[in-house]
Short mmCIF file of C-alpha atoms in Angstrom, two decimals:
data_model
loop_
_atom_site.label_atom_id
_atom_site.label_comp_id
_atom_site.label_asym_id
_atom_site.label_seq_id
_atom_site.Cartn_x
_atom_site.Cartn_y
_atom_site.Cartn_z
CA UNK A 1 -0.05 -0.01 0.06
CA UNK A 2 1.43 3.45 -1.19
CA UNK A 3 2.38 5.63 1.95
CA UNK A 4 0.44 9.03 1.55
CA UNK A 5 3.19 11.01 3.03
CA UNK A 6 5.86 9.86 0.63
CA UNK A 7 5.20 12.41 -1.83
CA UNK A 8 7.19 13.92 -4.61
CA UNK A 9 8.50 16.39 -2.33
CA UNK A 10 10.13 13.51 -0.37
CA UNK A 11 11.45 11.82 -3.22
CA UNK A 12 13.09 14.77 -4.79
CA UNK A 13 14.46 16.76 -1.80
CA UNK A 14 15.71 13.53 -0.02
CA UNK A 15 13.82 14.33 3.34
CA UNK A 16 11.66 11.82 5.34
CA UNK A 17 8.48 13.91 5.91
CA UNK A 18 6.84 16.13 3.22
CA UNK A 19 7.76 19.28 5.49
CA UNK A 20 9.79 22.43 4.61
CA UNK A 21 11.28 24.70 7.29
CA UNK A 22 11.20 27.87 5.71
CA UNK A 23 14.27 30.44 5.33
CA UNK A 24 13.38 33.22 7.83
CA UNK A 25 16.17 35.80 7.94
CA UNK A 26 18.37 35.44 11.12
CA UNK A 27 16.04 32.38 12.55
CA UNK A 28 16.82 29.76 9.70
CA UNK A 29 20.59 29.64 10.91
CA UNK A 30 22.49 26.37 11.12
CA UNK A 31 21.24 25.12 14.38
CA UNK A 32 17.68 24.94 13.15
CA UNK A 33 18.54 23.78 9.79
CA UNK A 34 20.52 20.92 11.19
CA UNK A 35 17.76 20.27 13.64
CA UNK A 36 14.89 20.28 11.02
CA UNK A 37 16.82 18.10 8.46
CA UNK A 38 17.80 15.76 11.14
CA UNK A 39 14.31 15.51 12.35
CA UNK A 40 13.23 14.36 8.79
CA UNK A 41 11.97 17.80 7.16
CA UNK A 42 13.88 19.74 4.75
CA UNK A 43 15.62 22.91 6.22
CA UNK A 44 16.41 26.08 4.28
CA UNK A 45 19.31 28.44 5.19
CA UNK A 46 18.34 31.75 5.30
CA UNK A 47 21.13 33.39 3.25
CA UNK A 48 19.27 36.55 1.87
CA UNK A 49 20.44 38.35 5.06
CA UNK A 50 24.16 36.96 4.94
CA UNK A 51 27.46 38.32 3.33
CA UNK A 52 29.07 35.84 0.88
CA UNK A 53 31.72 34.90 3.56
CA UNK A 54 28.97 34.16 6.28
CA UNK A 55 26.98 32.05 3.67
CA UNK A 56 30.05 29.96 2.89
CA UNK A 57 30.89 29.65 6.72
CA UNK A 58 27.43 28.76 7.74
CA UNK A 59 26.81 26.26 4.65
CA UNK A 60 29.82 24.55 6.05
CA UNK A 61 28.40 24.42 9.57
CA UNK A 62 25.33 22.87 8.51
CA UNK A 63 27.34 20.50 6.40
CA UNK A 64 29.21 19.66 9.74
CA UNK A 65 25.77 19.10 11.68
CA UNK A 66 23.95 17.00 9.15
CA UNK A 67 24.40 14.53 6.31
CA UNK A 68 20.91 15.17 5.14
CA UNK A 69 20.35 17.31 2.17
CA UNK A 70 19.53 20.85 2.80
CA UNK A 71 18.65 24.24 0.76
CA UNK A 72 19.75 27.62 0.65
CA UNK A 73 17.49 31.00 0.24
CA UNK A 74 18.98 33.92 -1.39
CA UNK A 75 17.48 36.70 -3.62
CA UNK A 76 19.58 38.20 -6.59
CA UNK A 77 19.54 41.84 -5.55
CA UNK A 78 21.46 41.35 -2.22
CA UNK A 79 25.18 42.40 -2.06
CA UNK A 80 27.31 39.62 -3.10
CA UNK A 81 24.78 37.62 -4.63
CA UNK A 82 26.93 36.17 -7.52
CA UNK A 83 29.52 34.96 -5.12
CA UNK A 84 26.75 33.37 -2.91
CA UNK A 85 25.47 31.68 -6.11
CA UNK A 86 29.00 30.25 -6.73
CA UNK A 87 29.14 29.04 -3.17
CA UNK A 88 25.97 27.06 -3.48
CA UNK A 89 26.95 25.51 -6.51
CA UNK A 90 30.21 24.37 -5.02
CA UNK A 91 28.22 22.54 -2.25
CA UNK A 92 25.73 21.16 -4.69
CA UNK A 93 26.74 17.56 -3.40
CA UNK A 94 24.60 18.35 -0.56
CA UNK A 95 22.59 21.71 -1.09
CA UNK A 96 19.63 19.97 -2.97
CA UNK A 97 17.73 23.15 -3.46
CA UNK A 98 17.34 26.76 -3.74
CA UNK A 99 14.30 29.17 -2.60
CA UNK A 100 13.78 32.74 -3.66
CA UNK A 101 11.12 35.23 -3.85
CA UNK A 102 12.47 37.95 -6.27
CA UNK A 103 14.94 35.99 -7.85
CA UNK A 104 16.92 34.44 -10.73
CA UNK A 105 16.08 34.64 -14.42
CA UNK A 106 15.51 31.57 -16.78
CA UNK A 107 19.32 31.64 -17.30
CA UNK A 108 20.23 31.29 -13.77
CA UNK A 109 17.47 28.90 -13.04
CA UNK A 110 18.91 26.54 -15.97
CA UNK A 111 22.22 26.94 -14.36
CA UNK A 112 21.14 25.55 -10.71
CA UNK A 113 19.23 22.81 -12.75
CA UNK A 114 22.36 21.89 -14.58
CA UNK A 115 24.20 21.55 -11.37
CA UNK A 116 21.36 19.14 -10.07
CA UNK A 117 20.08 21.73 -7.54
CA UNK A 118 16.30 22.17 -7.40
CA UNK A 119 14.59 25.69 -7.88
CA UNK A 120 11.57 26.08 -5.23
CA UNK A 121 10.60 29.86 -5.08
CA UNK A 122 7.84 31.18 -3.00
CA UNK A 123 4.96 32.99 -4.62
CA UNK A 124 1.70 34.55 -3.18
CA UNK A 125 -0.35 34.88 -6.59
CA UNK A 126 -1.49 32.81 -9.26
CA UNK A 127 0.21 34.77 -11.79
CA UNK A 128 3.59 34.45 -10.10
CA UNK A 129 3.40 30.63 -9.85
CA UNK A 130 2.66 30.49 -13.66
CA UNK A 131 5.71 32.84 -14.28
CA UNK A 132 7.80 30.68 -12.05
CA UNK A 133 6.64 27.44 -13.91
CA UNK A 134 7.47 29.31 -17.20
CA UNK A 135 11.18 30.17 -16.25
CA UNK A 136 11.61 26.32 -15.45
CA UNK A 137 11.59 26.08 -11.57
CA UNK A 138 11.03 22.54 -10.23
CA UNK A 139 8.51 23.21 -7.36
CA UNK A 140 6.60 26.12 -6.10
CA UNK A 141 5.61 26.99 -2.30
CA UNK A 142 2.45 28.80 -2.58
CA UNK A 143 2.21 31.07 0.54
CA UNK A 144 -1.67 32.33 1.24
CA UNK A 145 -2.34 35.64 3.01
CA UNK A 146 -2.26 33.87 6.68
CA UNK A 147 1.51 33.68 6.07
CA UNK A 148 4.24 35.77 8.02
CA UNK A 149 6.20 38.97 6.86
CA UNK A 150 5.38 39.91 3.20
CA UNK A 151 2.22 38.34 2.34
CA UNK A 152 -0.96 38.44 -0.05
CA UNK A 153 -4.56 39.02 0.58
CA UNK A 154 -5.78 35.82 -0.67
CA UNK A 155 -6.47 32.98 1.97
CA UNK A 156 -4.40 29.78 1.61
CA UNK A 157 -7.67 27.47 1.07
CA UNK A 158 -8.45 29.84 -1.94
CA UNK A 159 -5.01 30.28 -3.39
CA UNK A 160 -3.69 26.94 -3.24
CA UNK A 161 -6.52 25.19 -5.34
CA UNK A 162 -6.41 28.10 -7.69
CA UNK A 163 -2.47 27.61 -8.29
CA UNK A 164 -3.02 23.62 -8.32
CA UNK A 165 -5.69 24.14 -11.29
CA UNK A 166 -3.24 26.49 -13.27
CA UNK A 167 0.34 24.90 -12.96
CA UNK A 168 1.73 21.47 -13.83
CA UNK A 169 4.76 21.48 -11.25
CA UNK A 170 4.47 20.07 -7.87
CA UNK A 171 2.90 22.70 -5.22
CA UNK A 172 3.71 23.07 -1.62
CA UNK A 173 1.35 24.85 0.78
CA UNK A 174 2.27 27.41 3.18
CA UNK A 175 0.46 30.21 5.23
CA UNK A 176 -1.62 28.88 8.26
CA UNK A 177 0.55 25.58 8.56
CA UNK A 178 1.41 24.25 11.98
CA UNK A 179 0.47 20.92 12.29
CA UNK A 180 -0.57 17.51 11.04
CA UNK A 181 -4.15 18.73 10.33
CA UNK A 182 -2.83 21.38 7.95
CA UNK A 183 -0.63 18.53 6.37
CA UNK A 184 -3.35 16.21 5.79
CA UNK A 185 -5.78 19.29 4.37
CA UNK A 186 -2.77 20.10 1.91
CA UNK A 187 -2.19 16.79 0.64
CA UNK A 188 -6.35 16.59 0.25
CA UNK A 189 -5.94 19.69 -1.89
CA UNK A 190 -3.33 18.22 -4.18
CA UNK A 191 -0.17 19.65 -2.56
CA UNK A 192 2.77 17.49 -2.31
CA UNK A 193 3.64 18.91 1.28
CA UNK A 194 3.70 22.24 3.49
CA UNK A 195 6.11 24.65 4.34
CA UNK A 196 6.24 26.15 7.91
CA UNK A 197 8.06 29.29 9.30
CA UNK A 198 6.27 30.60 12.54
CA UNK A 199 5.99 27.03 13.79
CA UNK A 200 9.73 26.26 13.38
CA UNK A 201 10.65 29.84 14.75
CA UNK A 202 8.97 28.63 18.08
CA UNK A 203 11.09 25.63 18.67
CA UNK A 204 13.98 24.83 21.10
CA UNK A 205 16.49 24.93 18.38
CA UNK A 206 15.52 28.24 16.88
CA UNK A 207 18.17 30.97 17.64
CA UNK A 208 15.52 33.58 18.50
CA UNK A 209 16.07 35.13 22.06
CA UNK A 210 13.86 33.79 24.80
CA UNK A 211 12.46 37.36 25.23
CA UNK A 212 11.35 37.16 21.53
CA UNK A 213 9.81 33.65 21.82
CA UNK A 214 7.95 34.75 24.89
CA UNK A 215 6.50 37.54 23.33
CA UNK A 216 5.45 35.15 20.17
CA UNK A 217 3.81 32.71 22.44
CA UNK A 218 2.02 35.28 24.57
CA UNK A 219 0.40 36.94 21.08
CA UNK A 220 -3.17 35.87 20.21
CA UNK A 221 -4.53 35.97 16.83
CA UNK A 222 -5.76 39.52 18.02
CA UNK A 223 -2.38 40.68 18.44
CA UNK A 224 -1.17 39.92 14.99
CA UNK A 225 -1.64 42.71 12.56
CA UNK A 226 -1.12 43.41 8.85
CA UNK A 227 0.89 46.54 8.12
CA UNK A 228 1.97 48.31 4.88
CA UNK A 229 3.92 51.23 6.69
CA UNK A 230 7.12 49.25 7.29
CA UNK A 231 8.11 49.24 3.62
CA UNK A 232 5.14 49.91 1.37
CA UNK A 233 4.19 46.13 1.21
CA UNK A 234 1.75 44.25 3.17
CA UNK A 235 3.57 42.68 6.23
CA UNK A 236 2.11 40.40 9.00
CA UNK A 237 3.66 41.22 12.20
CA UNK A 238 3.21 40.69 16.00
CA UNK A 239 1.73 43.86 17.49
CA UNK A 240 4.75 45.58 19.11
CA UNK A 241 5.28 49.33 20.28
CA UNK A 242 7.49 49.77 17.19
CA UNK A 243 4.70 48.56 15.00
CA UNK A 244 2.07 50.97 16.85
CA UNK A 245 4.44 53.91 16.26
CA UNK A 246 5.06 53.00 12.42
CA UNK A 247 1.22 52.80 11.98
CA UNK A 248 0.95 56.15 13.47
CA UNK A 249 3.88 57.86 11.52
CA UNK A 250 3.74 59.49 8.26
CA UNK A 251 6.12 59.49 5.43
CA UNK A 252 8.84 61.25 7.03
CA UNK A 253 9.03 58.75 9.80
CA UNK A 254 9.28 56.01 7.19
CA UNK A 255 12.35 57.57 5.43
CA UNK A 256 13.97 58.47 8.90
CA UNK A 257 13.58 54.67 9.71
CA UNK A 258 14.76 53.57 6.30
CA UNK A 259 17.94 55.59 6.79
CA UNK A 260 18.80 54.39 10.30
CA UNK A 261 18.21 50.52 8.96
CA UNK A 262 20.37 51.45 5.77
CA UNK A 263 23.15 52.60 7.85
CA UNK A 264 23.07 49.48 10.05
CA UNK A 265 22.77 47.31 6.93
CA UNK A 266 25.99 49.14 5.50
CA UNK A 267 27.82 48.52 8.69
CA UNK A 268 26.98 44.79 8.84
CA UNK A 269 27.27 43.83 5.14
CA UNK A 270 30.13 46.14 4.18
CA UNK A 271 28.31 47.26 1.23
CA UNK A 272 28.63 50.84 0.21
CA UNK A 273 25.72 53.30 -0.19
CA UNK A 274 26.11 52.96 -4.11
CA UNK A 275 25.81 49.36 -4.02
CA UNK A 276 22.60 49.40 -1.80
CA UNK A 277 21.15 51.89 -4.15
CA UNK A 278 21.85 49.59 -7.02
CA UNK A 279 20.49 46.54 -5.09
CA UNK A 280 17.17 48.81 -4.56
CA UNK A 281 17.40 49.85 -8.08
CA UNK A 282 17.59 46.05 -9.20
CA UNK A 283 14.16 45.37 -7.07
CA UNK A 284 12.75 48.22 -8.85
CA UNK A 285 13.33 47.13 -12.17
CA UNK A 286 12.48 43.41 -11.65
CA UNK A 287 9.33 43.79 -9.88
CA UNK A 288 8.08 47.16 -10.93
CA UNK A 289 8.70 48.68 -7.29
CA UNK A 290 9.16 52.17 -6.95
CA UNK A 291 12.61 53.29 -5.70
CA UNK A 292 11.66 54.76 -2.52
CA UNK A 293 9.80 51.58 -1.54
CA UNK A 294 12.71 49.46 -2.78
CA UNK A 295 15.07 51.16 -0.71
CA UNK A 296 12.57 50.94 2.43
CA UNK A 297 12.25 47.26 1.65
CA UNK A 298 15.98 46.67 1.53
CA UNK A 299 16.59 48.13 4.87
CA UNK A 300 13.32 46.93 6.74
CA UNK A 301 14.83 43.59 7.74
CA UNK A 302 17.24 45.48 10.10
CA UNK A 303 13.86 46.20 12.28
CA UNK A 304 13.21 42.22 12.36
CA UNK A 305 16.79 41.79 13.13
CA UNK A 306 16.47 44.07 16.34
CA UNK A 307 13.80 41.82 17.88
CA UNK A 308 14.93 38.09 16.67
CA UNK A 309 18.31 38.67 17.15
CA UNK A 310 18.83 41.25 20.01
CA UNK A 311 15.55 40.52 21.68
CA UNK A 312 14.59 43.94 21.72
CA UNK A 313 10.93 43.43 21.24
CA UNK A 314 10.04 47.16 21.92
CA UNK A 315 12.05 48.57 18.94
CA UNK A 316 12.16 45.66 16.66
CA UNK A 317 9.56 43.87 14.42
CA UNK A 318 8.18 40.33 14.81
CA UNK A 319 7.00 38.78 11.79
CA UNK A 320 4.69 36.08 11.89
CA UNK A 321 1.70 34.06 10.51
CA UNK A 322 -1.78 34.37 11.84
CA UNK A 323 -1.23 30.93 12.83
CA UNK A 324 1.52 32.28 15.48
CA UNK A 325 -1.66 33.24 17.49
CA UNK A 326 -2.71 29.57 18.39
CA UNK A 327 0.94 28.18 18.95
CA UNK A 328 1.63 27.77 22.70
CA UNK A 329 4.55 25.44 23.33
CA UNK A 330 8.14 25.11 22.40
CA UNK A 331 9.02 21.71 21.16
CA UNK A 332 12.33 20.25 19.57
CA UNK A 333 12.22 20.04 15.76
CA UNK A 334 12.08 16.06 16.25
CA UNK A 335 9.28 16.44 18.72
CA UNK A 336 7.50 18.91 16.14
CA UNK A 337 8.20 16.62 13.10
CA UNK A 338 7.20 13.66 14.54
CA UNK A 339 3.80 15.26 15.74
CA UNK A 340 2.91 16.70 12.52
CA UNK A 341 3.63 13.19 10.80
CA UNK A 342 1.63 11.38 13.53
CA UNK A 343 -1.33 13.67 13.28
CA UNK A 344 -1.34 13.70 9.54
CA UNK A 345 -1.43 10.03 9.44
CA UNK A 346 -4.07 9.84 12.28
CA UNK A 347 -6.50 12.40 10.30
CA UNK A 348 -5.89 10.59 6.78
CA UNK A 349 -6.68 7.18 8.59
CA UNK A 350 -9.79 8.58 9.99
CA UNK A 351 -10.86 9.97 6.70
CA UNK A 352 -10.39 6.65 5.12
CA UNK A 353 -12.58 4.88 8.05
CA UNK A 354 -15.11 7.41 7.58
CA UNK A 355 -14.69 8.95 11.05
#
């Protein structure tokens, strides 16, 4: 009898369960990627906020901690992107996949595929899923509006079947996923697995400070808000004093935050102001994003870093999916994956039995 959890995701990514740990900046660090991969999921290293040297070092750390295949997330407009691509390809024997939002063109995707590395981008709209399929990606993660950070307006339960009806490549469900019931539901829709961010953020191996984790656990669904004022695009966040101040501010306040965060990004990455402006212009050209908004978008991650790296939940931003409002515990990655798999098997068995 065929194992309903042994999907094409498991076969192609080389994991044991059809579960992806998503690439959250400053959270999807080596300890979390190692733990999620060893637990049977497929972990992505969040290199989109790393320098080329950091990416090289942290890929080596993941390799030292697990013999399981893993993925790397990046975007083509970050400083040093070309070097990061070379590092990924140099580690093709264990780096099984790359993920990205605004990302490579058809030529770069073909280069990854020639190296045997799967391209698994995340999208939030049907047209973007279709575009990625045209560019030659292998699978696509579809994140509904319940998802954390930058998100769309269409709920997963509507967007997922829409995408499944329009593309022929395997589809992975994200946005609102936290347990085995979500995995069973996603499989019933026709997805090949699920991707979880907030749920993996709230594990023991997650590097987020205890103070930040406590704030996440304390937030109910009514304490999770959608704002467009951080960088001009919808982002789902835990309501914090910073988010309240941002919501009450005008355009001048947004630019002041962008300059402050941009200076911090310049200090951390070593990029020049010219490089950062070029990066912003690249985002503008690719996504038809106004330059001012692109500059805000390039700097906004520093606000998240303040909360989930420094533990400053007063002056930092805490990205989360709506599902964070019902998470109440901090399991290990092994406990989490085992629980999700057991719950999914239980629900699927109950459906087959007519319960």
